[in-house]
Amino acid sequence: MDLFPPVLLAEWRDTKETLHRFAQIVGKIRLAASTRRNHWWNVPFHVTGRGITTRPMGQVDGNPIFTIDFDFVDHRLVVMTLDGEERSFPLPGQSVASFYDQTLAALAALGVRADIAIPRPFDLPDADRPFAEDTEHAVYDPVAANRYWRVLSQVASVLEEFAAGFSGKASSVHHFWHTFDIAHSRFSGRRVDQPEQVDPVTREAYSSEVISFGFWFGDDTFAEPAFYSYTAPEPAGLTEAPLNPASAQWVPSGDSHLAVLRYDAARAEADPRAAVLAFYESAYQAGAGRAGWDIAALACPGGITDPVRRI
C-alpha cells in the first residue's frame, strides 16, 4: 500500500461510526481493568501488526490478566488470557448491540468479569443510548476497516519518528477511543490549574502545559482527515507563527486554535512523510517558543540524550 492512500470520510462514514462505538465498548473495559495513569494514558489503544490492542490488563481488579485485540486482517475481535485461552468472533455483521453482547460473553467464557461503569457512548451524539440497545450502527466494511488500520499504522510510524526528538515528559503514540484519533503529547513540566467547574476528564488531560500532535479521520465538525497540533494553554501570538508546509494553516477551535495539515494536502506533497514531520516540528516550535519552553534543553537529536554519543 502506498504511503497515505486516499481516505474519504464519506466513503466509510457508516463503518467508522460503527467501529468507533465498538472501540468505545472495549476502551471502557480497559478503563475499568487497568491501573490509572496520569493524563488517562492507561486507556488508549496501541497499534499492532494486525490491528489495535488494549495491551494486557486485569489482575488489579481481581480478573485474570487478559487482552482484547481488534484484528483488521481476519476481521475478528480476539480476547485472550495469560494462560493461552482465547475466544473470538467476527466483526462483520455486528450491530453495536450484538458486538456488546458477544464481547461480554467472550469475557465471561474466559472467567473475566467486565465492569463498565457507564455502558453508553462517551461524547457522541447518541450518548444517552445504552450500547445494548444500539442496532442502528451495524455497518462494517472489511476493506474500509483494513485501510483505517493501515493508515493508522503509517501515521503511528511518522509520530514515532517525530517523538524521538524530544527528551522531556511525553506520552507514547496511542489511539484514543474517545475522539478516534492517534496522538503524541509533549509536556513542559509546568502545572496548569484548571477552574473548578471544568469536567474531570479535561482537568486530568490538561493538568500540565502540553503540546499535542496527532491525526484524525474526520467527523461532523471537521469533515476530512487531517494532521493536527495544539498548544494548551494557548500562548499569545501563536497563530502569528509560520507553519510548514505552506498548505498548513491555523484553524479556530473553540476559544483556541489548531494547527492543521489536511491529509490530502500532505498527500499532494512531493515527500508526504517529510511534509508531515515538518508540519509537526513547525507547530512545536510555534507553541514551545511562544510559551517559553527550554527548547534546546528538551531536544533529543537522533533519539539520543547522552551528549558523548551525539558526537
PDB file of C-alpha atoms in Angstrom:
ATOM      1  CA  MET A   1       0.000   0.000   0.000  1.00  0.00           C
ATOM      2  CA  ASP A   2       1.229   3.479  -0.886  1.00  0.00           C
ATOM      3  CA  LEU A   3       2.010   5.914   1.915  1.00  0.00           C
ATOM      4  CA  PHE A   4      -1.158   7.779   2.923  1.00  0.00           C
ATOM      5  CA  PRO A   5      -3.684   6.265   0.480  1.00  0.00           C
ATOM      6  CA  PRO A   6      -6.978   8.095  -0.128  1.00  0.00           C
ATOM      7  CA  VAL A   7      -9.337   8.046   2.872  1.00  0.00           C
ATOM      8  CA  LEU A   8     -12.560   9.869   2.074  1.00  0.00           C
ATOM      9  CA  LEU A   9     -14.765  10.206   5.138  1.00  0.00           C
ATOM     10  CA  ALA A  10     -17.970   9.996   3.084  1.00  0.00           C
ATOM     11  CA  GLU A  11     -16.959   6.603   1.688  1.00  0.00           C
ATOM     12  CA  TRP A  12     -16.610   4.887   5.063  1.00  0.00           C
ATOM     13  CA  ARG A  13     -18.550   7.096   7.470  1.00  0.00           C
ATOM     14  CA  ASP A  14     -21.047   4.346   8.385  1.00  0.00           C
ATOM     15  CA  THR A  15     -18.255   1.853   9.086  1.00  0.00           C
ATOM     16  CA  LYS A  16     -16.331   4.472  11.061  1.00  0.00           C
ATOM     17  CA  GLU A  17     -19.350   5.303  13.222  1.00  0.00           C
ATOM     18  CA  THR A  18     -19.929   1.619  13.987  1.00  0.00           C
ATOM     19  CA  LEU A  19     -16.255   0.885  14.616  1.00  0.00           C
ATOM     20  CA  HIS A  20     -15.927   3.951  16.850  1.00  0.00           C
ATOM     21  CA  ARG A  21     -18.606   2.567  19.137  1.00  0.00           C
ATOM     22  CA  PHE A  22     -17.045  -0.904  19.089  1.00  0.00           C
ATOM     23  CA  ALA A  23     -13.810   0.748  20.214  1.00  0.00           C
ATOM     24  CA  GLN A  24     -15.567   2.647  22.996  1.00  0.00           C
ATOM     25  CA  ILE A  25     -17.017  -0.579  24.387  1.00  0.00           C
ATOM     26  CA  VAL A  26     -13.589  -2.210  24.530  1.00  0.00           C
ATOM     27  CA  GLY A  27     -11.995   1.024  25.704  1.00  0.00           C
ATOM     28  CA  LYS A  28     -14.372   1.275  28.648  1.00  0.00           C
ATOM     29  CA  ILE A  29     -13.479  -2.274  29.629  1.00  0.00           C
ATOM     30  CA  ARG A  30      -9.817  -1.230  29.503  1.00  0.00           C
ATOM     31  CA  LEU A  31     -10.633   1.809  31.650  1.00  0.00           C
ATOM     32  CA  ALA A  32     -12.168  -0.418  34.322  1.00  0.00           C
ATOM     33  CA  ALA A  33      -9.497  -3.138  34.232  1.00  0.00           C
ATOM     34  CA  SER A  34      -6.274  -1.093  34.178  1.00  0.00           C
ATOM     35  CA  THR A  35      -4.263   0.931  36.654  1.00  0.00           C
ATOM     36  CA  ARG A  36      -4.983   4.657  36.413  1.00  0.00           C
ATOM     37  CA  ARG A  37      -2.226   6.676  34.732  1.00  0.00           C
ATOM     38  CA  ASN A  38      -1.758  10.441  34.563  1.00  0.00           C
ATOM     39  CA  HIS A  39      -3.469  12.132  31.604  1.00  0.00           C
ATOM     40  CA  TRP A  40      -5.527   8.926  31.056  1.00  0.00           C
ATOM     41  CA  TRP A  41      -2.538   7.183  29.444  1.00  0.00           C
ATOM     42  CA  ASN A  42      -3.819   3.818  30.669  1.00  0.00           C
ATOM     43  CA  VAL A  43      -6.876   3.774  28.405  1.00  0.00           C
ATOM     44  CA  PRO A  44      -5.838   4.262  24.726  1.00  0.00           C
ATOM     45  CA  PHE A  45      -5.240   1.530  22.189  1.00  0.00           C
ATOM     46  CA  HIS A  46      -1.881   0.746  20.588  1.00  0.00           C
ATOM     47  CA  VAL A  47      -1.260  -0.330  17.005  1.00  0.00           C
ATOM     48  CA  THR A  48      -0.215  -3.934  16.311  1.00  0.00           C
ATOM     49  CA  GLY A  49       0.840  -5.874  13.221  1.00  0.00           C
ATOM     50  CA  ARG A  50      -2.778  -6.905  12.637  1.00  0.00           C
ATOM     51  CA  GLY A  51      -4.893  -4.180  14.247  1.00  0.00           C
ATOM     52  CA  ILE A  52      -5.087  -2.468  17.625  1.00  0.00           C
ATOM     53  CA  THR A  53      -4.774  -3.783  21.175  1.00  0.00           C
ATOM     54  CA  THR A  54      -5.728  -2.854  24.711  1.00  0.00           C
ATOM     55  CA  ARG A  55      -2.399  -4.310  25.949  1.00  0.00           C
ATOM     56  CA  PRO A  56      -2.541  -6.661  28.973  1.00  0.00           C
ATOM     57  CA  MET A  57      -4.942  -5.644  31.723  1.00  0.00           C
ATOM     58  CA  GLY A  58      -6.724  -7.188  34.685  1.00  0.00           C
ATOM     59  CA  GLN A  59      -5.250  -8.523  37.937  1.00  0.00           C
ATOM     60  CA  VAL A  60      -5.593  -5.127  39.687  1.00  0.00           C
ATOM     61  CA  ASP A  61      -9.384  -5.569  39.547  1.00  0.00           C
ATOM     62  CA  GLY A  62      -9.395  -9.242  40.542  1.00  0.00           C
ATOM     63  CA  ASN A  63      -9.626 -10.520  36.978  1.00  0.00           C
ATOM     64  CA  PRO A  64      -7.093 -12.781  35.265  1.00  0.00           C
ATOM     65  CA  ILE A  65      -4.663 -10.888  33.017  1.00  0.00           C
ATOM     66  CA  PHE A  66      -6.243 -10.551  29.588  1.00  0.00           C
ATOM     67  CA  THR A  67      -6.088  -8.576  26.354  1.00  0.00           C
ATOM     68  CA  ILE A  68      -8.655  -7.575  23.755  1.00  0.00           C
ATOM     69  CA  ASP A  69      -7.460  -7.106  20.196  1.00  0.00           C
ATOM     70  CA  PHE A  70      -9.158  -5.907  17.043  1.00  0.00           C
ATOM     71  CA  ASP A  71      -7.796  -7.982  14.153  1.00  0.00           C
ATOM     72  CA  PHE A  72      -8.319  -5.975  10.969  1.00  0.00           C
ATOM     73  CA  VAL A  73      -6.726  -8.636   8.765  1.00  0.00           C
ATOM     74  CA  ASP A  74      -9.097 -11.504   9.617  1.00  0.00           C
ATOM     75  CA  HIS A  75     -11.702  -9.031  10.951  1.00  0.00           C
ATOM     76  CA  ARG A  76     -12.307 -10.552  14.338  1.00  0.00           C
ATOM     77  CA  LEU A  77     -12.357  -9.405  17.942  1.00  0.00           C
ATOM     78  CA  VAL A  78      -9.934 -11.587  19.891  1.00  0.00           C
ATOM     79  CA  VAL A  79      -9.976 -11.950  23.685  1.00  0.00           C
ATOM     80  CA  MET A  80      -7.041 -13.795  25.276  1.00  0.00           C
ATOM     81  CA  THR A  81      -5.904 -14.605  28.787  1.00  0.00           C
ATOM     82  CA  LEU A  82      -2.363 -15.092  30.059  1.00  0.00           C
ATOM     83  CA  ASP A  83      -2.778 -18.872  30.233  1.00  0.00           C
ATOM     84  CA  GLY A  84      -3.395 -19.097  26.482  1.00  0.00           C
ATOM     85  CA  GLU A  85      -7.179 -19.358  26.487  1.00  0.00           C
ATOM     86  CA  GLU A  86      -8.859 -17.466  23.659  1.00  0.00           C
ATOM     87  CA  ARG A  87     -12.297 -16.513  22.401  1.00  0.00           C
ATOM     88  CA  SER A  88     -13.062 -14.572  19.228  1.00  0.00           C
ATOM     89  CA  PHE A  89     -15.936 -13.623  16.948  1.00  0.00           C
ATOM     90  CA  PRO A  90     -16.271 -11.928  13.539  1.00  0.00           C
ATOM     91  CA  LEU A  91     -16.623  -8.153  13.274  1.00  0.00           C
ATOM     92  CA  PRO A  92     -18.657  -8.012  10.028  1.00  0.00           C
ATOM     93  CA  GLY A  93     -22.398  -8.347  10.517  1.00  0.00           C
ATOM     94  CA  GLN A  94     -22.395  -6.974  14.054  1.00  0.00           C
ATOM     95  CA  SER A  95     -24.508  -4.138  15.353  1.00  0.00           C
ATOM     96  CA  VAL A  96     -23.220  -2.241  18.376  1.00  0.00           C
ATOM     97  CA  ALA A  97     -25.741  -4.169  20.487  1.00  0.00           C
ATOM     98  CA  SER A  98     -24.646  -7.600  19.240  1.00  0.00           C
ATOM     99  CA  PHE A  99     -20.966  -6.636  19.494  1.00  0.00           C
ATOM    100  CA  TYR A 100     -21.538  -5.567  23.104  1.00  0.00           C
ATOM    101  CA  ASP A 101     -23.295  -8.840  23.946  1.00  0.00           C
ATOM    102  CA  GLN A 102     -20.682 -11.023  22.234  1.00  0.00           C
ATOM    103  CA  THR A 103     -17.785  -9.167  23.857  1.00  0.00           C
ATOM    104  CA  LEU A 104     -19.235  -9.676  27.327  1.00  0.00           C
ATOM    105  CA  ALA A 105     -19.963 -13.332  26.520  1.00  0.00           C
ATOM    106  CA  ALA A 106     -16.386 -13.914  25.323  1.00  0.00           C
ATOM    107  CA  LEU A 107     -15.010 -12.370  28.509  1.00  0.00           C
ATOM    108  CA  ALA A 108     -17.347 -14.393  30.710  1.00  0.00           C
ATOM    109  CA  ALA A 109     -16.288 -17.611  28.961  1.00  0.00           C
ATOM    110  CA  LEU A 110     -12.713 -16.842  29.994  1.00  0.00           C
ATOM    111  CA  GLY A 111     -13.644 -16.053  33.588  1.00  0.00           C
ATOM    112  CA  VAL A 112     -13.312 -12.288  33.170  1.00  0.00           C
ATOM    113  CA  ARG A 113     -15.830 -10.010  34.855  1.00  0.00           C
ATOM    114  CA  ALA A 114     -16.456  -6.893  32.742  1.00  0.00           C
ATOM    115  CA  ASP A 115     -17.367  -3.846  34.806  1.00  0.00           C
ATOM    116  CA  ILE A 116     -18.361  -0.937  32.554  1.00  0.00           C
ATOM    117  CA  ALA A 117     -19.419   1.921  34.787  1.00  0.00           C
ATOM    118  CA  ILE A 118     -21.367   3.787  32.085  1.00  0.00           C
ATOM    119  CA  PRO A 119     -22.281   1.390  29.235  1.00  0.00           C
ATOM    120  CA  ARG A 120     -23.115   4.167  26.781  1.00  0.00           C
ATOM    121  CA  PRO A 121     -21.042   6.132  24.234  1.00  0.00           C
ATOM    122  CA  PHE A 122     -18.842   8.929  25.544  1.00  0.00           C
ATOM    123  CA  ASP A 123     -19.193  12.360  23.921  1.00  0.00           C
ATOM    124  CA  LEU A 124     -21.050  11.062  20.850  1.00  0.00           C
ATOM    125  CA  PRO A 125     -24.475  12.203  19.585  1.00  0.00           C
ATOM    126  CA  ASP A 126     -26.178   9.073  20.996  1.00  0.00           C
ATOM    127  CA  ALA A 127     -24.503   9.301  24.403  1.00  0.00           C
ATOM    128  CA  ASP A 128     -27.834   8.602  26.138  1.00  0.00           C
ATOM    129  CA  ARG A 129     -28.428   5.278  24.364  1.00  0.00           C
ATOM    130  CA  PRO A 130     -27.031   2.127  26.010  1.00  0.00           C
ATOM    131  CA  PHE A 131     -24.691   0.044  23.856  1.00  0.00           C
ATOM    132  CA  ALA A 132     -27.017  -2.913  24.386  1.00  0.00           C
ATOM    133  CA  GLU A 133     -29.843  -1.075  22.586  1.00  0.00           C
ATOM    134  CA  ASP A 134     -27.935   0.271  19.580  1.00  0.00           C
ATOM    135  CA  THR A 135     -28.994  -1.674  16.499  1.00  0.00           C
ATOM    136  CA  GLU A 136     -28.708   1.422  14.282  1.00  0.00           C
ATOM    137  CA  HIS A 137     -24.917   1.292  13.890  1.00  0.00           C
ATOM    138  CA  ALA A 138     -24.328  -2.022  12.130  1.00  0.00           C
ATOM    139  CA  VAL A 139     -22.135  -1.343   9.084  1.00  0.00           C
ATOM    140  CA  TYR A 140     -18.697  -2.927   8.867  1.00  0.00           C
ATOM    141  CA  ASP A 141     -16.893  -2.835   5.515  1.00  0.00           C
ATOM    142  CA  PRO A 142     -13.762  -5.024   5.857  1.00  0.00           C
ATOM    143  CA  VAL A 143     -11.909  -3.107   3.125  1.00  0.00           C
ATOM    144  CA  ALA A 144     -12.542   0.221   4.857  1.00  0.00           C
ATOM    145  CA  ALA A 145     -11.633  -1.175   8.288  1.00  0.00           C
ATOM    146  CA  ASN A 146      -8.384  -2.617   6.948  1.00  0.00           C
ATOM    147  CA  ARG A 147      -7.489   0.691   5.314  1.00  0.00           C
ATOM    148  CA  TYR A 148      -8.209   2.556   8.557  1.00  0.00           C
ATOM    149  CA  TRP A 149      -5.725   0.299  10.364  1.00  0.00           C
ATOM    150  CA  ARG A 150      -3.084   0.635   7.626  1.00  0.00           C
ATOM    151  CA  VAL A 151      -3.298   4.431   7.632  1.00  0.00           C
ATOM    152  CA  LEU A 152      -3.254   4.393  11.444  1.00  0.00           C
ATOM    153  CA  SER A 153      -0.062   2.311  11.300  1.00  0.00           C
ATOM    154  CA  GLN A 154       1.589   4.665   8.814  1.00  0.00           C
ATOM    155  CA  VAL A 155       0.743   7.733  10.886  1.00  0.00           C
ATOM    156  CA  ALA A 156       1.953   5.976  14.050  1.00  0.00           C
ATOM    157  CA  SER A 157       5.322   5.397  12.384  1.00  0.00           C
ATOM    158  CA  VAL A 158       5.641   9.094  11.499  1.00  0.00           C
ATOM    159  CA  LEU A 159       4.646  10.126  15.018  1.00  0.00           C
ATOM    160  CA  GLU A 160       7.205   7.726  16.498  1.00  0.00           C
ATOM    161  CA  GLU A 161       9.911   9.343  14.360  1.00  0.00           C
ATOM    162  CA  PHE A 162       8.821  12.804  15.466  1.00  0.00           C
ATOM    163  CA  ALA A 163       8.593  11.734  19.131  1.00  0.00           C
ATOM    164  CA  ALA A 164      12.245  10.650  19.090  1.00  0.00           C
ATOM    165  CA  GLY A 165      13.391  14.274  19.007  1.00  0.00           C
ATOM    166  CA  PHE A 166      12.131  15.186  22.493  1.00  0.00           C
ATOM    167  CA  SER A 167      13.676  14.211  25.838  1.00  0.00           C
ATOM    168  CA  GLY A 168      11.126  15.643  28.272  1.00  0.00           C
ATOM    169  CA  LYS A 169       7.960  14.112  29.665  1.00  0.00           C
ATOM    170  CA  ALA A 170       5.962  12.784  26.741  1.00  0.00           C
ATOM    171  CA  SER A 171       3.197  10.318  26.006  1.00  0.00           C
ATOM    172  CA  SER A 172       3.554   7.227  23.901  1.00  0.00           C
ATOM    173  CA  VAL A 173       1.984   7.239  20.444  1.00  0.00           C
ATOM    174  CA  HIS A 174      -1.502   5.983  21.178  1.00  0.00           C
ATOM    175  CA  HIS A 175      -5.005   5.767  19.710  1.00  0.00           C
ATOM    176  CA  PHE A 176      -7.775   7.341  21.790  1.00  0.00           C
ATOM    177  CA  TRP A 177     -11.221   5.752  21.567  1.00  0.00           C
ATOM    178  CA  HIS A 178     -12.792   8.981  22.815  1.00  0.00           C
ATOM    179  CA  THR A 179     -12.147  11.078  19.698  1.00  0.00           C
ATOM    180  CA  PHE A 180     -10.868   8.252  17.467  1.00  0.00           C
ATOM    181  CA  ASP A 181      -7.557   9.999  16.860  1.00  0.00           C
ATOM    182  CA  ILE A 182      -3.943   8.918  17.223  1.00  0.00           C
ATOM    183  CA  ALA A 183      -1.703  11.282  19.158  1.00  0.00           C
ATOM    184  CA  HIS A 184       1.586  12.046  20.877  1.00  0.00           C
ATOM    185  CA  SER A 185       1.939  14.782  23.520  1.00  0.00           C
ATOM    186  CA  ARG A 186       4.903  16.714  24.914  1.00  0.00           C
ATOM    187  CA  PHE A 187       4.979  18.496  28.282  1.00  0.00           C
ATOM    188  CA  SER A 188       6.994  21.455  29.551  1.00  0.00           C
ATOM    189  CA  GLY A 189       6.853  20.321  33.186  1.00  0.00           C
ATOM    190  CA  ARG A 190       4.744  23.292  34.323  1.00  0.00           C
ATOM    191  CA  ARG A 191       1.447  22.640  36.088  1.00  0.00           C
ATOM    192  CA  VAL A 192      -1.815  24.208  34.923  1.00  0.00           C
ATOM    193  CA  ASP A 193      -4.584  24.946  37.422  1.00  0.00           C
ATOM    194  CA  GLN A 194      -7.935  24.254  35.771  1.00  0.00           C
ATOM    195  CA  PRO A 195     -11.093  26.066  37.000  1.00  0.00           C
ATOM    196  CA  GLU A 196     -13.161  24.015  39.456  1.00  0.00           C
ATOM    197  CA  GLN A 197     -16.112  23.842  37.058  1.00  0.00           C
ATOM    198  CA  VAL A 198     -14.086  22.024  34.395  1.00  0.00           C
ATOM    199  CA  ASP A 199     -15.096  18.366  33.977  1.00  0.00           C
ATOM    200  CA  PRO A 200     -12.774  15.714  35.486  1.00  0.00           C
ATOM    201  CA  VAL A 201     -11.714  14.245  32.133  1.00  0.00           C
ATOM    202  CA  THR A 202     -10.477  17.632  30.903  1.00  0.00           C
ATOM    203  CA  ARG A 203      -8.962  18.533  34.260  1.00  0.00           C
ATOM    204  CA  GLU A 204      -6.732  15.455  34.190  1.00  0.00           C
ATOM    205  CA  ALA A 205      -5.916  15.671  30.483  1.00  0.00           C
ATOM    206  CA  TYR A 206      -4.781  19.292  30.737  1.00  0.00           C
ATOM    207  CA  SER A 207      -3.345  19.449  34.249  1.00  0.00           C
ATOM    208  CA  SER A 208       0.069  20.259  32.743  1.00  0.00           C
ATOM    209  CA  GLU A 209       1.239  22.545  29.958  1.00  0.00           C
ATOM    210  CA  VAL A 210       1.142  20.465  26.792  1.00  0.00           C
ATOM    211  CA  ILE A 211       1.624  20.472  23.050  1.00  0.00           C
ATOM    212  CA  SER A 212      -0.167  17.626  21.295  1.00  0.00           C
ATOM    213  CA  PHE A 213       0.319  16.256  17.805  1.00  0.00           C
ATOM    214  CA  GLY A 214      -1.907  13.801  16.038  1.00  0.00           C
ATOM    215  CA  PHE A 215      -4.187  12.714  13.247  1.00  0.00           C
ATOM    216  CA  TRP A 216      -7.907  12.123  12.986  1.00  0.00           C
ATOM    217  CA  PHE A 217     -10.078  10.641  10.244  1.00  0.00           C
ATOM    218  CA  GLY A 218     -12.680  13.427  10.205  1.00  0.00           C
ATOM    219  CA  ASP A 219     -16.035  13.886  11.871  1.00  0.00           C
ATOM    220  CA  ASP A 220     -19.098  16.141  11.807  1.00  0.00           C
ATOM    221  CA  THR A 221     -17.122  19.170  12.997  1.00  0.00           C
ATOM    222  CA  PHE A 222     -14.187  18.720  10.576  1.00  0.00           C
ATOM    223  CA  ALA A 223     -15.323  16.543   7.710  1.00  0.00           C
ATOM    224  CA  GLU A 224     -11.981  15.371   6.343  1.00  0.00           C
ATOM    225  CA  PRO A 225      -8.902  13.552   7.645  1.00  0.00           C
ATOM    226  CA  ALA A 226      -6.119  15.808   8.884  1.00  0.00           C
ATOM    227  CA  PHE A 227      -2.904  16.035  10.863  1.00  0.00           C
ATOM    228  CA  TYR A 228      -3.154  18.479  13.755  1.00  0.00           C
ATOM    229  CA  SER A 229      -1.391  20.099  16.684  1.00  0.00           C
ATOM    230  CA  TYR A 230      -2.454  22.344  19.531  1.00  0.00           C
ATOM    231  CA  THR A 231      -0.814  24.059  22.496  1.00  0.00           C
ATOM    232  CA  ALA A 232      -2.656  24.224  25.827  1.00  0.00           C
ATOM    233  CA  PRO A 233      -2.890  26.706  27.321  1.00  0.00           C
ATOM    234  CA  GLU A 234      -2.560  28.635  24.063  1.00  0.00           C
ATOM    235  CA  PRO A 235       0.167  31.300  24.338  1.00  0.00           C
ATOM    236  CA  ALA A 236      -0.257  34.798  22.971  1.00  0.00           C
ATOM    237  CA  GLY A 237       0.708  35.238  19.352  1.00  0.00           C
ATOM    238  CA  LEU A 238       0.581  31.532  18.495  1.00  0.00           C
ATOM    239  CA  THR A 239      -1.269  31.961  15.213  1.00  0.00           C
ATOM    240  CA  GLU A 240       1.282  34.504  14.012  1.00  0.00           C
ATOM    241  CA  ALA A 241       3.906  31.761  13.806  1.00  0.00           C
ATOM    242  CA  PRO A 242       4.552  30.243  10.370  1.00  0.00           C
ATOM    243  CA  LEU A 243       3.660  26.629   9.666  1.00  0.00           C
ATOM    244  CA  ASN A 244       5.251  24.186   7.236  1.00  0.00           C
ATOM    245  CA  PRO A 245       4.453  23.169   4.574  1.00  0.00           C
ATOM    246  CA  ALA A 246       2.747  26.213   3.067  1.00  0.00           C
ATOM    247  CA  SER A 247      -0.584  24.353   2.823  1.00  0.00           C
ATOM    248  CA  ALA A 248      -0.801  24.051   6.632  1.00  0.00           C
ATOM    249  CA  GLN A 249      -2.879  26.633   8.480  1.00  0.00           C
ATOM    250  CA  TRP A 250      -4.203  27.773  11.820  1.00  0.00           C
ATOM    251  CA  VAL A 251      -7.881  26.934  12.321  1.00  0.00           C
ATOM    252  CA  PRO A 252     -10.149  28.288  15.096  1.00  0.00           C
ATOM    253  CA  SER A 253     -11.252  25.634  17.593  1.00  0.00           C
ATOM    254  CA  GLY A 254     -13.496  26.914  20.348  1.00  0.00           C
ATOM    255  CA  ASP A 255     -11.587  29.607  22.232  1.00  0.00           C
ATOM    256  CA  SER A 256      -8.219  28.479  20.836  1.00  0.00           C
ATOM    257  CA  HIS A 257      -6.663  27.277  17.586  1.00  0.00           C
ATOM    258  CA  LEU A 258      -5.437  24.126  15.881  1.00  0.00           C
ATOM    259  CA  ALA A 259      -2.534  23.848  13.513  1.00  0.00           C
ATOM    260  CA  VAL A 260      -3.947  21.742  10.673  1.00  0.00           C
ATOM    261  CA  LEU A 261      -2.413  20.000   7.684  1.00  0.00           C
ATOM    262  CA  ARG A 262      -5.177  18.391   5.681  1.00  0.00           C
ATOM    263  CA  TYR A 263      -4.493  14.774   4.737  1.00  0.00           C
ATOM    264  CA  ASP A 264      -4.996  15.372   1.039  1.00  0.00           C
ATOM    265  CA  ALA A 265      -2.646  18.368   1.154  1.00  0.00           C
ATOM    266  CA  ALA A 266       0.048  16.184   2.722  1.00  0.00           C
ATOM    267  CA  ARG A 267      -0.544  13.503   0.094  1.00  0.00           C
ATOM    268  CA  ALA A 268      -0.019  16.090  -2.644  1.00  0.00           C
ATOM    269  CA  GLU A 269       3.462  16.986  -1.378  1.00  0.00           C
ATOM    270  CA  ALA A 270       6.499  15.540  -3.186  1.00  0.00           C
ATOM    271  CA  ASP A 271       7.529  13.790   0.051  1.00  0.00           C
ATOM    272  CA  PRO A 272       4.397  13.359   2.227  1.00  0.00           C
ATOM    273  CA  ARG A 273       6.287  11.869   5.177  1.00  0.00           C
ATOM    274  CA  ALA A 274       8.778  14.742   5.264  1.00  0.00           C
ATOM    275  CA  ALA A 275       5.903  17.213   4.931  1.00  0.00           C
ATOM    276  CA  VAL A 276       4.111  15.782   7.977  1.00  0.00           C
ATOM    277  CA  LEU A 277       7.314  15.778  10.037  1.00  0.00           C
ATOM    278  CA  ALA A 278       7.968  19.396   9.020  1.00  0.00           C
ATOM    279  CA  PHE A 279       4.393  20.276   9.992  1.00  0.00           C
ATOM    280  CA  TYR A 280       4.697  18.763  13.460  1.00  0.00           C
ATOM    281  CA  GLU A 281       8.070  20.426  14.024  1.00  0.00           C
ATOM    282  CA  SER A 282       6.808  23.849  12.944  1.00  0.00           C
ATOM    283  CA  ALA A 283       3.789  23.525  15.243  1.00  0.00           C
ATOM    284  CA  TYR A 284       6.080  22.509  18.107  1.00  0.00           C
ATOM    285  CA  GLN A 285       8.445  25.423  17.532  1.00  0.00           C
ATOM    286  CA  ALA A 286       5.465  27.788  17.398  1.00  0.00           C
ATOM    287  CA  GLY A 287       3.902  26.582  20.633  1.00  0.00           C
ATOM    288  CA  ALA A 288       7.057  25.907  22.639  1.00  0.00           C
ATOM    289  CA  GLY A 289       8.729  29.116  21.504  1.00  0.00           C
ATOM    290  CA  ARG A 290       5.824  31.366  22.424  1.00  0.00           C
ATOM    291  CA  ALA A 291       5.134  29.528  25.686  1.00  0.00           C
ATOM    292  CA  GLY A 292       8.768  29.910  26.797  1.00  0.00           C
ATOM    293  CA  TRP A 293       9.840  26.257  26.828  1.00  0.00           C
ATOM    294  CA  ASP A 294      13.554  25.486  27.013  1.00  0.00           C
ATOM    295  CA  ILE A 295      13.617  24.019  23.516  1.00  0.00           C
ATOM    296  CA  ALA A 296      17.353  23.364  23.446  1.00  0.00           C
ATOM    297  CA  ALA A 297      17.375  21.533  26.789  1.00  0.00           C
ATOM    298  CA  LEU A 298      14.417  19.365  25.767  1.00  0.00           C
ATOM    299  CA  ALA A 299      15.878  18.426  22.390  1.00  0.00           C
ATOM    300  CA  CYS A 300      16.930  14.837  21.728  1.00  0.00           C
ATOM    301  CA  PRO A 301      18.769  14.733  18.367  1.00  0.00           C
ATOM    302  CA  GLY A 302      18.559  11.320  16.790  1.00  0.00           C
ATOM    303  CA  GLY A 303      16.781   9.959  19.859  1.00  0.00           C
ATOM    304  CA  ILE A 304      19.978  10.283  21.959  1.00  0.00           C
ATOM    305  CA  THR A 305      20.250  12.175  25.247  1.00  0.00           C
ATOM    306  CA  ASP A 306      23.869  11.208  26.002  1.00  0.00           C
ATOM    307  CA  PRO A 307      26.000  14.206  24.908  1.00  0.00           C
ATOM    308  CA  VAL A 308      29.023  11.929  24.320  1.00  0.00           C
ATOM    309  CA  ARG A 309      27.072   9.639  21.979  1.00  0.00           C
ATOM    310  CA  ARG A 310      25.859  12.631  19.985  1.00  0.00           C
ATOM    311  CA  ILE A 311      29.400  13.446  18.871  1.00  0.00           C
TER     312      ILE A 311
END
